[in-house]
Amino acid sequence: MYRILHNHKNMMANNILRVLSLLAFTCSFAFTFEPSPLQDFCVADFSSPAFVNGFACKDPNLADATDFFYSGLHLPGNTSNFLGSDIIPVNVAHIPGLNTLGISMVRIDYAPWGLSPPHTHPRASEILTVLEGMLYVGFVTSNPENRLITKVLQKGDVFVFPMGLVHFQRNFGYGNAVAFAAFSSQNPGVVTVANTVFGSNPRIGSEILTRAFAVDNTVVESLQMQF
Ligand SMILES: *[C@@H]1O[C@H](CO)[C@@H](O)[C@H](O)[C@H]1NC(C)=O
């Protein structure tokens, strides 16, 4: 009788363990964002030879205010380029104290009708606010709907671009526009659609691009020449 009870107890324990490990497994899928810090801060030590997810920490006793500081976002970017826009990033490369904190930001300047072309951030959602001017912004949902969601933003408006989705902003007026945006990553990354598809090094073969875009070789070549 004792043995039967004991076995029964073991079975119960096994079942509970199974449920717990399943829960842990499911939860680990829910945490697809940057891991939470395990200490107050981990100022990036760019000279460390260690390859870790992010950067190794410098000795916390040596950290000072300059590790958490950046200056210059009051200055406009240079929009004298083909797109008529400029991005000034402030991420872990500029503030080493952002390492492991899962946030960063940019200033974006737009000349009249300037464009921030379709792109994605592979590691971050983005929340953007307009400080000056007017912007036409949008993003496209994933397959198979590929729905375009757009909005015209005025000064003071805020818009969100969900993680990984292709999005853009265009200055919707004759004056300059300025936006600040924050990211849910210390290092959001940028994948500009045109540059990656038509400007990769080396080139993606035309037999791939002609079929992918249902166009002939001359169209692919002329696009590749732009990037
Ligand atoms: C802005 O960029 C253009 C093109 O690269 C350059 O000719 C010009 O000198 C730059 N202006 C400033 C203020 O840096």
PDB file of C-alpha atoms and ligand atoms in Angstrom:
ATOM      1  CA  MET A   1       0.000   0.000   0.000  1.00  0.00           C
ATOM      2  CA  TYR A   2       2.792   2.384   0.907  1.00  0.00           C
ATOM      3  CA  ARG A   3       4.553   1.586  -2.352  1.00  0.00           C
ATOM      4  CA  ILE A   4       1.434   2.249  -4.404  1.00  0.00           C
ATOM      5  CA  LEU A   5       0.938   5.574  -2.634  1.00  0.00           C
ATOM      6  CA  HIS A   6       4.584   6.407  -3.088  1.00  0.00           C
ATOM      7  CA  ASN A   7       4.411   5.661  -6.822  1.00  0.00           C
ATOM      8  CA  HIS A   8       1.291   7.718  -7.088  1.00  0.00           C
ATOM      9  CA  LYS A   9       3.116  10.600  -5.400  1.00  0.00           C
ATOM     10  CA  ASN A  10       6.006  10.232  -7.822  1.00  0.00           C
ATOM     11  CA  MET A  11       3.625  10.310 -10.764  1.00  0.00           C
ATOM     12  CA  MET A  12       2.019  13.461  -9.415  1.00  0.00           C
ATOM     13  CA  ALA A  13       5.414  15.037  -8.954  1.00  0.00           C
ATOM     14  CA  ASN A  14       6.384  14.063 -12.489  1.00  0.00           C
ATOM     15  CA  ASN A  15       3.198  15.555 -13.888  1.00  0.00           C
ATOM     16  CA  ILE A  16       3.734  18.780 -11.971  1.00  0.00           C
ATOM     17  CA  LEU A  17       7.305  18.915 -13.235  1.00  0.00           C
ATOM     18  CA  ARG A  18       6.087  18.343 -16.783  1.00  0.00           C
ATOM     19  CA  VAL A  19       3.543  21.171 -16.509  1.00  0.00           C
ATOM     20  CA  LEU A  20       6.163  23.479 -14.972  1.00  0.00           C
ATOM     21  CA  SER A  21       8.746  22.780 -17.666  1.00  0.00           C
ATOM     22  CA  LEU A  22       6.082  23.288 -20.333  1.00  0.00           C
ATOM     23  CA  LEU A  23       5.245  26.647 -18.723  1.00  0.00           C
ATOM     24  CA  ALA A  24       8.894  27.613 -18.600  1.00  0.00           C
ATOM     25  CA  PHE A  25       9.230  26.611 -22.234  1.00  0.00           C
ATOM     26  CA  THR A  26       6.182  28.698 -23.239  1.00  0.00           C
ATOM     27  CA  CYS A  27       7.394  31.675 -21.200  1.00  0.00           C
ATOM     28  CA  SER A  28      10.809  31.552 -22.798  1.00  0.00           C
ATOM     29  CA  PHE A  29       8.999  32.100 -26.101  1.00  0.00           C
ATOM     30  CA  ALA A  30       7.190  35.117 -24.677  1.00  0.00           C
ATOM     31  CA  PHE A  31      10.537  36.750 -23.831  1.00  0.00           C
ATOM     32  CA  THR A  32      11.720  37.403 -27.366  1.00  0.00           C
ATOM     33  CA  PHE A  33      12.846  40.946 -26.472  1.00  0.00           C
ATOM     34  CA  GLU A  34      16.188  41.984 -25.033  1.00  0.00           C
ATOM     35  CA  PRO A  35      16.918  40.239 -21.738  1.00  0.00           C
ATOM     36  CA  SER A  36      16.424  42.197 -18.513  1.00  0.00           C
ATOM     37  CA  PRO A  37      19.531  43.581 -16.801  1.00  0.00           C
ATOM     38  CA  LEU A  38      20.993  41.435 -14.014  1.00  0.00           C
ATOM     39  CA  GLN A  39      22.707  44.419 -12.368  1.00  0.00           C
ATOM     40  CA  ASP A  40      22.234  48.213 -12.144  1.00  0.00           C
ATOM     41  CA  PHE A  41      24.119  48.738 -15.394  1.00  0.00           C
ATOM     42  CA  CYS A  42      26.657  47.150 -17.700  1.00  0.00           C
ATOM     43  CA  VAL A  43      28.545  49.942 -19.424  1.00  0.00           C
ATOM     44  CA  ALA A  44      29.850  48.560 -22.717  1.00  0.00           C
ATOM     45  CA  ASP A  45      33.554  47.784 -22.762  1.00  0.00           C
ATOM     46  CA  PHE A  46      34.218  48.096 -26.502  1.00  0.00           C
ATOM     47  CA  SER A  47      37.809  46.920 -26.069  1.00  0.00           C
ATOM     48  CA  SER A  48      36.868  43.595 -24.470  1.00  0.00           C
ATOM     49  CA  PRO A  49      37.777  40.593 -26.637  1.00  0.00           C
ATOM     50  CA  ALA A  50      34.752  38.672 -25.292  1.00  0.00           C
ATOM     51  CA  PHE A  51      31.951  37.927 -27.765  1.00  0.00           C
ATOM     52  CA  VAL A  52      28.687  38.127 -25.827  1.00  0.00           C
ATOM     53  CA  ASN A  53      25.126  39.126 -26.726  1.00  0.00           C
ATOM     54  CA  GLY A  54      25.657  42.883 -26.584  1.00  0.00           C
ATOM     55  CA  PHE A  55      28.960  44.013 -25.072  1.00  0.00           C
ATOM     56  CA  ALA A  56      30.964  42.931 -22.043  1.00  0.00           C
ATOM     57  CA  CYS A  57      30.711  45.232 -19.007  1.00  0.00           C
ATOM     58  CA  LYS A  58      33.479  47.528 -17.918  1.00  0.00           C
ATOM     59  CA  ASP A  59      34.297  47.580 -14.199  1.00  0.00           C
ATOM     60  CA  PRO A  60      31.189  49.268 -12.668  1.00  0.00           C
ATOM     61  CA  ASN A  61      33.414  51.174 -10.235  1.00  0.00           C
ATOM     62  CA  LEU A  62      35.052  52.887 -13.202  1.00  0.00           C
ATOM     63  CA  ALA A  63      31.741  53.979 -14.744  1.00  0.00           C
ATOM     64  CA  ASP A  64      31.015  57.696 -14.634  1.00  0.00           C
ATOM     65  CA  ALA A  65      28.502  60.203 -16.022  1.00  0.00           C
ATOM     66  CA  THR A  66      30.146  60.321 -19.460  1.00  0.00           C
ATOM     67  CA  ASP A  67      29.179  56.656 -19.945  1.00  0.00           C
ATOM     68  CA  PHE A  68      25.495  57.647 -19.752  1.00  0.00           C
ATOM     69  CA  PHE A  69      25.695  60.902 -21.677  1.00  0.00           C
ATOM     70  CA  TYR A  70      25.387  62.227 -25.235  1.00  0.00           C
ATOM     71  CA  SER A  71      25.259  65.799 -26.446  1.00  0.00           C
ATOM     72  CA  GLY A  72      24.238  67.394 -29.736  1.00  0.00           C
ATOM     73  CA  LEU A  73      20.693  66.336 -30.571  1.00  0.00           C
ATOM     74  CA  HIS A  74      19.677  70.004 -30.704  1.00  0.00           C
ATOM     75  CA  LEU A  75      21.682  70.253 -33.945  1.00  0.00           C
ATOM     76  CA  PRO A  76      19.900  69.414 -37.219  1.00  0.00           C
ATOM     77  CA  GLY A  77      21.185  66.658 -39.489  1.00  0.00           C
ATOM     78  CA  ASN A  78      22.369  67.354 -43.018  1.00  0.00           C
ATOM     79  CA  THR A  79      19.472  66.679 -45.399  1.00  0.00           C
ATOM     80  CA  SER A  80      21.370  67.729 -48.557  1.00  0.00           C
ATOM     81  CA  ASN A  81      21.194  64.263 -50.090  1.00  0.00           C
ATOM     82  CA  PHE A  82      19.117  62.340 -52.614  1.00  0.00           C
ATOM     83  CA  LEU A  83      16.476  61.337 -50.055  1.00  0.00           C
ATOM     84  CA  GLY A  84      16.289  64.724 -48.320  1.00  0.00           C
ATOM     85  CA  SER A  85      16.541  63.208 -44.850  1.00  0.00           C
ATOM     86  CA  ASP A  86      19.165  62.504 -42.219  1.00  0.00           C
ATOM     87  CA  ILE A  87      19.211  60.282 -39.160  1.00  0.00           C
ATOM     88  CA  ILE A  88      21.343  60.946 -36.102  1.00  0.00           C
ATOM     89  CA  PRO A  89      21.401  57.727 -34.067  1.00  0.00           C
ATOM     90  CA  VAL A  90      21.977  57.614 -30.331  1.00  0.00           C
ATOM     91  CA  ASN A  91      22.398  53.942 -29.474  1.00  0.00           C
ATOM     92  CA  VAL A  92      24.856  51.785 -27.523  1.00  0.00           C
ATOM     93  CA  ALA A  93      27.619  52.788 -29.940  1.00  0.00           C
ATOM     94  CA  HIS A  94      27.192  56.413 -28.783  1.00  0.00           C
ATOM     95  CA  ILE A  95      26.187  55.868 -25.129  1.00  0.00           C
ATOM     96  CA  PRO A  96      28.004  52.794 -23.783  1.00  0.00           C
ATOM     97  CA  GLY A  97      25.766  52.867 -20.685  1.00  0.00           C
ATOM     98  CA  LEU A  98      22.829  51.756 -22.895  1.00  0.00           C
ATOM     99  CA  ASN A  99      24.340  48.258 -23.029  1.00  0.00           C
ATOM    100  CA  THR A 100      21.763  45.685 -21.748  1.00  0.00           C
ATOM    101  CA  LEU A 101      19.078  48.368 -21.186  1.00  0.00           C
ATOM    102  CA  GLY A 102      17.013  47.635 -24.312  1.00  0.00           C
ATOM    103  CA  ILE A 103      16.428  51.243 -25.417  1.00  0.00           C
ATOM    104  CA  SER A 104      17.903  53.831 -27.797  1.00  0.00           C
ATOM    105  CA  MET A 105      16.799  56.803 -29.901  1.00  0.00           C
ATOM    106  CA  VAL A 106      17.341  58.872 -33.048  1.00  0.00           C
ATOM    107  CA  ARG A 107      16.799  62.386 -34.326  1.00  0.00           C
ATOM    108  CA  ILE A 108      15.445  62.500 -37.884  1.00  0.00           C
ATOM    109  CA  ASP A 109      15.522  65.632 -40.050  1.00  0.00           C
ATOM    110  CA  TYR A 110      13.541  65.949 -43.252  1.00  0.00           C
ATOM    111  CA  ALA A 111      13.980  68.558 -45.959  1.00  0.00           C
ATOM    112  CA  PRO A 112      10.704  69.650 -47.614  1.00  0.00           C
ATOM    113  CA  TRP A 113       9.147  66.424 -49.045  1.00  0.00           C
ATOM    114  CA  GLY A 114      12.202  64.511 -47.789  1.00  0.00           C
ATOM    115  CA  LEU A 115      11.884  60.760 -47.357  1.00  0.00           C
ATOM    116  CA  SER A 116      12.995  58.141 -44.860  1.00  0.00           C
ATOM    117  CA  PRO A 117      12.624  55.218 -47.318  1.00  0.00           C
ATOM    118  CA  PRO A 118      10.953  51.845 -46.592  1.00  0.00           C
ATOM    119  CA  HIS A 119      13.032  49.999 -43.990  1.00  0.00           C
ATOM    120  CA  THR A 120      12.740  47.737 -40.970  1.00  0.00           C
ATOM    121  CA  HIS A 121      14.452  47.505 -37.595  1.00  0.00           C
ATOM    122  CA  PRO A 122      15.148  43.806 -37.060  1.00  0.00           C
ATOM    123  CA  ARG A 123      15.484  44.142 -33.282  1.00  0.00           C
ATOM    124  CA  ALA A 124      13.090  46.908 -32.198  1.00  0.00           C
ATOM    125  CA  SER A 125       9.695  48.532 -32.182  1.00  0.00           C
ATOM    126  CA  GLU A 126       9.818  52.289 -32.751  1.00  0.00           C
ATOM    127  CA  ILE A 127       7.803  55.130 -31.224  1.00  0.00           C
ATOM    128  CA  LEU A 128       8.146  58.427 -33.099  1.00  0.00           C
ATOM    129  CA  THR A 129       7.068  61.939 -32.221  1.00  0.00           C
ATOM    130  CA  VAL A 130       6.988  64.958 -34.527  1.00  0.00           C
ATOM    131  CA  LEU A 131       8.669  68.076 -33.128  1.00  0.00           C
ATOM    132  CA  GLU A 132       8.413  70.271 -36.226  1.00  0.00           C
ATOM    133  CA  GLY A 133       6.462  70.070 -39.470  1.00  0.00           C
ATOM    134  CA  MET A 134       4.159  67.392 -40.800  1.00  0.00           C
ATOM    135  CA  LEU A 135       4.916  63.776 -41.719  1.00  0.00           C
ATOM    136  CA  TYR A 136       3.101  61.165 -43.793  1.00  0.00           C
ATOM    137  CA  VAL A 137       4.046  57.849 -42.185  1.00  0.00           C
ATOM    138  CA  GLY A 138       3.100  54.229 -42.710  1.00  0.00           C
ATOM    139  CA  PHE A 139       3.914  50.577 -42.243  1.00  0.00           C
ATOM    140  CA  VAL A 140       2.894  47.356 -44.010  1.00  0.00           C
ATOM    141  CA  THR A 141       1.643  44.287 -42.151  1.00  0.00           C
ATOM    142  CA  SER A 142       3.229  40.890 -42.786  1.00  0.00           C
ATOM    143  CA  ASN A 143       2.067  38.262 -45.318  1.00  0.00           C
ATOM    144  CA  PRO A 144      -0.471  37.435 -46.569  1.00  0.00           C
ATOM    145  CA  GLU A 145      -2.459  40.651 -45.868  1.00  0.00           C
ATOM    146  CA  ASN A 146       0.336  43.179 -46.507  1.00  0.00           C
ATOM    147  CA  ARG A 147      -2.028  45.913 -45.402  1.00  0.00           C
ATOM    148  CA  LEU A 148      -0.677  49.468 -45.617  1.00  0.00           C
ATOM    149  CA  ILE A 149      -1.492  51.493 -42.490  1.00  0.00           C
ATOM    150  CA  THR A 150      -0.790  55.235 -42.858  1.00  0.00           C
ATOM    151  CA  LYS A 151      -1.344  58.517 -41.071  1.00  0.00           C
ATOM    152  CA  VAL A 152      -0.494  62.188 -41.485  1.00  0.00           C
ATOM    153  CA  LEU A 153       1.196  63.413 -38.309  1.00  0.00           C
ATOM    154  CA  GLN A 154       1.271  66.977 -37.030  1.00  0.00           C
ATOM    155  CA  LYS A 155       3.660  68.515 -34.548  1.00  0.00           C
ATOM    156  CA  GLY A 156       3.228  66.738 -31.218  1.00  0.00           C
ATOM    157  CA  ASP A 157       1.708  63.590 -32.726  1.00  0.00           C
ATOM    158  CA  VAL A 158       3.123  60.176 -31.826  1.00  0.00           C
ATOM    159  CA  PHE A 159       3.117  57.037 -33.983  1.00  0.00           C
ATOM    160  CA  VAL A 160       4.317  53.463 -33.434  1.00  0.00           C
ATOM    161  CA  PHE A 161       6.040  51.172 -35.934  1.00  0.00           C
ATOM    162  CA  PRO A 162       5.775  47.582 -34.652  1.00  0.00           C
ATOM    163  CA  MET A 163       8.922  45.467 -34.499  1.00  0.00           C
ATOM    164  CA  GLY A 164      10.242  44.152 -37.801  1.00  0.00           C
ATOM    165  CA  LEU A 165       7.589  45.695 -40.083  1.00  0.00           C
ATOM    166  CA  VAL A 166       8.547  47.697 -43.190  1.00  0.00           C
ATOM    167  CA  HIS A 167       7.799  51.397 -42.620  1.00  0.00           C
ATOM    168  CA  PHE A 168       8.585  54.882 -43.932  1.00  0.00           C
ATOM    169  CA  GLN A 169       8.148  58.593 -43.221  1.00  0.00           C
ATOM    170  CA  ARG A 170       7.862  61.452 -45.681  1.00  0.00           C
ATOM    171  CA  ASN A 171       7.871  65.146 -44.958  1.00  0.00           C
ATOM    172  CA  PHE A 172       4.370  66.242 -45.943  1.00  0.00           C
ATOM    173  CA  GLY A 173       5.047  69.926 -46.430  1.00  0.00           C
ATOM    174  CA  TYR A 174       7.154  72.792 -47.762  1.00  0.00           C
ATOM    175  CA  GLY A 175       9.018  73.411 -44.498  1.00  0.00           C
ATOM    176  CA  ASN A 176      11.609  71.336 -42.670  1.00  0.00           C
ATOM    177  CA  ALA A 177      10.380  68.585 -40.380  1.00  0.00           C
ATOM    178  CA  VAL A 178      12.008  67.100 -37.275  1.00  0.00           C
ATOM    179  CA  ALA A 179      11.129  63.916 -35.416  1.00  0.00           C
ATOM    180  CA  PHE A 180      12.601  62.059 -32.458  1.00  0.00           C
ATOM    181  CA  ALA A 181      12.087  58.313 -32.214  1.00  0.00           C
ATOM    182  CA  ALA A 182      12.796  55.788 -29.479  1.00  0.00           C
ATOM    183  CA  PHE A 183      13.510  52.084 -29.926  1.00  0.00           C
ATOM    184  CA  SER A 184      13.038  48.995 -27.778  1.00  0.00           C
ATOM    185  CA  SER A 185      16.646  47.947 -28.371  1.00  0.00           C
ATOM    186  CA  GLN A 186      20.096  49.264 -27.515  1.00  0.00           C
ATOM    187  CA  ASN A 187      20.965  48.433 -31.127  1.00  0.00           C
ATOM    188  CA  PRO A 188      17.805  48.319 -33.295  1.00  0.00           C
ATOM    189  CA  GLY A 189      19.608  47.855 -36.627  1.00  0.00           C
ATOM    190  CA  VAL A 190      18.314  49.126 -39.975  1.00  0.00           C
ATOM    191  CA  VAL A 191      17.450  47.121 -43.078  1.00  0.00           C
ATOM    192  CA  THR A 192      16.637  49.508 -45.937  1.00  0.00           C
ATOM    193  CA  VAL A 193      14.609  47.492 -48.424  1.00  0.00           C
ATOM    194  CA  ALA A 194      16.015  49.001 -51.638  1.00  0.00           C
ATOM    195  CA  ASN A 195      19.638  48.891 -50.485  1.00  0.00           C
ATOM    196  CA  THR A 196      19.522  45.312 -49.222  1.00  0.00           C
ATOM    197  CA  VAL A 197      17.634  43.891 -52.206  1.00  0.00           C
ATOM    198  CA  PHE A 198      19.275  45.863 -55.052  1.00  0.00           C
ATOM    199  CA  GLY A 199      22.503  47.038 -53.431  1.00  0.00           C
ATOM    200  CA  SER A 200      23.857  43.947 -51.677  1.00  0.00           C
ATOM    201  CA  ASN A 201      27.545  43.105 -51.931  1.00  0.00           C
ATOM    202  CA  PRO A 202      27.936  40.925 -53.921  1.00  0.00           C
ATOM    203  CA  ARG A 203      24.729  41.417 -55.928  1.00  0.00           C
ATOM    204  CA  ILE A 204      21.785  39.021 -55.649  1.00  0.00           C
ATOM    205  CA  GLY A 205      21.678  37.193 -59.009  1.00  0.00           C
ATOM    206  CA  SER A 206      19.340  38.668 -61.638  1.00  0.00           C
ATOM    207  CA  GLU A 207      17.742  35.214 -62.121  1.00  0.00           C
ATOM    208  CA  ILE A 208      16.491  35.625 -58.559  1.00  0.00           C
ATOM    209  CA  LEU A 209      15.419  39.274 -58.737  1.00  0.00           C
ATOM    210  CA  THR A 210      13.741  39.089 -62.191  1.00  0.00           C
ATOM    211  CA  ARG A 211      11.442  36.322 -60.964  1.00  0.00           C
ATOM    212  CA  ALA A 212      10.932  37.764 -57.469  1.00  0.00           C
ATOM    213  CA  PHE A 213       9.798  41.111 -58.900  1.00  0.00           C
ATOM    214  CA  ALA A 214       8.270  39.752 -62.145  1.00  0.00           C
ATOM    215  CA  VAL A 215      10.315  42.139 -64.296  1.00  0.00           C
ATOM    216  CA  ASP A 216      12.981  41.637 -66.950  1.00  0.00           C
ATOM    217  CA  ASN A 217      16.719  41.948 -66.658  1.00  0.00           C
ATOM    218  CA  THR A 218      16.962  45.579 -67.794  1.00  0.00           C
ATOM    219  CA  VAL A 219      14.689  46.698 -64.946  1.00  0.00           C
ATOM    220  CA  VAL A 220      16.752  44.766 -62.383  1.00  0.00           C
ATOM    221  CA  GLU A 221      20.008  46.143 -63.779  1.00  0.00           C
ATOM    222  CA  SER A 222      18.774  49.727 -63.738  1.00  0.00           C
ATOM    223  CA  LEU A 223      17.610  49.304 -60.124  1.00  0.00           C
ATOM    224  CA  GLN A 224      20.927  47.726 -59.126  1.00  0.00           C
ATOM    225  CA  MET A 225      22.769  50.653 -60.703  1.00  0.00           C
ATOM    226  CA  GLN A 226      20.965  53.060 -58.328  1.00  0.00           C
ATOM    227  CA  PHE A 227      22.265  51.285 -55.224  1.00  0.00           C
TER     228      PHE A 227
HETATM  229  C1  LIG B   1      25.821  68.577 -46.246  1.00  0.00           C
HETATM  230  O1  LIG B   1      26.083  67.532 -47.157  1.00  0.00           O
HETATM  231  C2  LIG B   1      26.449  67.986 -48.445  1.00  0.00           C
HETATM  232  C3  LIG B   1      26.534  66.767 -49.357  1.00  0.00           C
HETATM  233  O2  LIG B   1      27.318  65.762 -48.816  1.00  0.00           O
HETATM  234  C4  LIG B   1      27.780  68.741 -48.340  1.00  0.00           C
HETATM  235  O3  LIG B   1      28.151  69.207 -49.616  1.00  0.00           O
HETATM  236  C5  LIG B   1      27.596  69.916 -47.388  1.00  0.00           C
HETATM  237  O4  LIG B   1      28.832  70.558 -47.175  1.00  0.00           O
HETATM  238  C6  LIG B   1      27.050  69.443 -46.035  1.00  0.00           C
HETATM  239  N1  LIG B   1      26.703  70.601 -45.244  1.00  0.00           N
HETATM  240  C7  LIG B   1      27.126  70.740 -43.986  1.00  0.00           C
HETATM  241  C8  LIG B   1      26.659  71.964 -43.287  1.00  0.00           C
HETATM  242  O5  LIG B   1      27.852  69.924 -43.427  1.00  0.00           O
END
